[in-house]
Amino acid sequence: MSRVCTVCGKGQTTGNNVSHSKRRTRRTFKANVQKVSYVSCGKTVTGYVCTRCLKTVERA
């Protein structure tokens, strides 16, 4: 699964793990996407949608 939202295009981003001693190592933040079917342009589409778009998109 590519973990990219089909509605807004949100995907993974990068940042740092910061330990107690402030040492930094790289990490990735993955988008919280769910497989749902929704209505787009009058058609029912199945795709991966992030949870922020899940609140606004019309469900089928």
mmCIF file of C-alpha atoms in Angstrom, residues 29-53:
data_model
loop_
_atom_site.group_PDB
_atom_site.id
_atom_site.type_symbol
_atom_site.label_atom_id
_atom_site.label_comp_id
_atom_site.label_asym_id
_atom_site.label_seq_id
_atom_site.Cartn_x
_atom_site.Cartn_y
_atom_site.Cartn_z
ATOM 1 C CA PHE A 29 5.526 9.952 9.612
ATOM 2 C CA LYS A 30 3.013 7.928 7.582
ATOM 3 C CA ALA A 31 -0.425 9.235 6.633
ATOM 4 C CA ASN A 32 -3.397 7.537 8.305
ATOM 5 C CA VAL A 33 -5.249 6.288 5.217
ATOM 6 C CA GLN A 34 -8.248 3.965 5.161
ATOM 7 C CA LYS A 35 -9.702 2.039 2.207
ATOM 8 C CA VAL A 36 -13.228 3.354 1.608
ATOM 9 C CA SER A 37 -15.679 3.755 -1.247
ATOM 10 C CA TYR A 38 -16.913 7.301 -1.835
ATOM 11 C CA VAL A 39 -18.815 9.315 -4.437
ATOM 12 C CA SER A 40 -16.749 11.444 -6.832
ATOM 13 C CA CYS A 41 -18.346 13.258 -9.823
ATOM 14 C CA GLY A 42 -21.472 11.098 -9.503
ATOM 15 C CA LYS A 43 -19.552 7.798 -9.584
ATOM 16 C CA THR A 44 -18.687 5.434 -6.749
ATOM 17 C CA VAL A 45 -14.915 5.184 -6.353
ATOM 18 C CA THR A 46 -12.920 2.889 -4.062
ATOM 19 C CA GLY A 47 -9.623 4.274 -2.842
ATOM 20 C CA TYR A 48 -7.430 5.150 0.091
ATOM 21 C CA VAL A 49 -8.549 8.291 1.920
ATOM 22 C CA CYS A 50 -6.845 10.036 4.828
ATOM 23 C CA THR A 51 -8.920 10.490 7.962
ATOM 24 C CA ARG A 52 -9.141 14.261 7.541
ATOM 25 C CA CYS A 53 -10.737 13.840 4.091
#
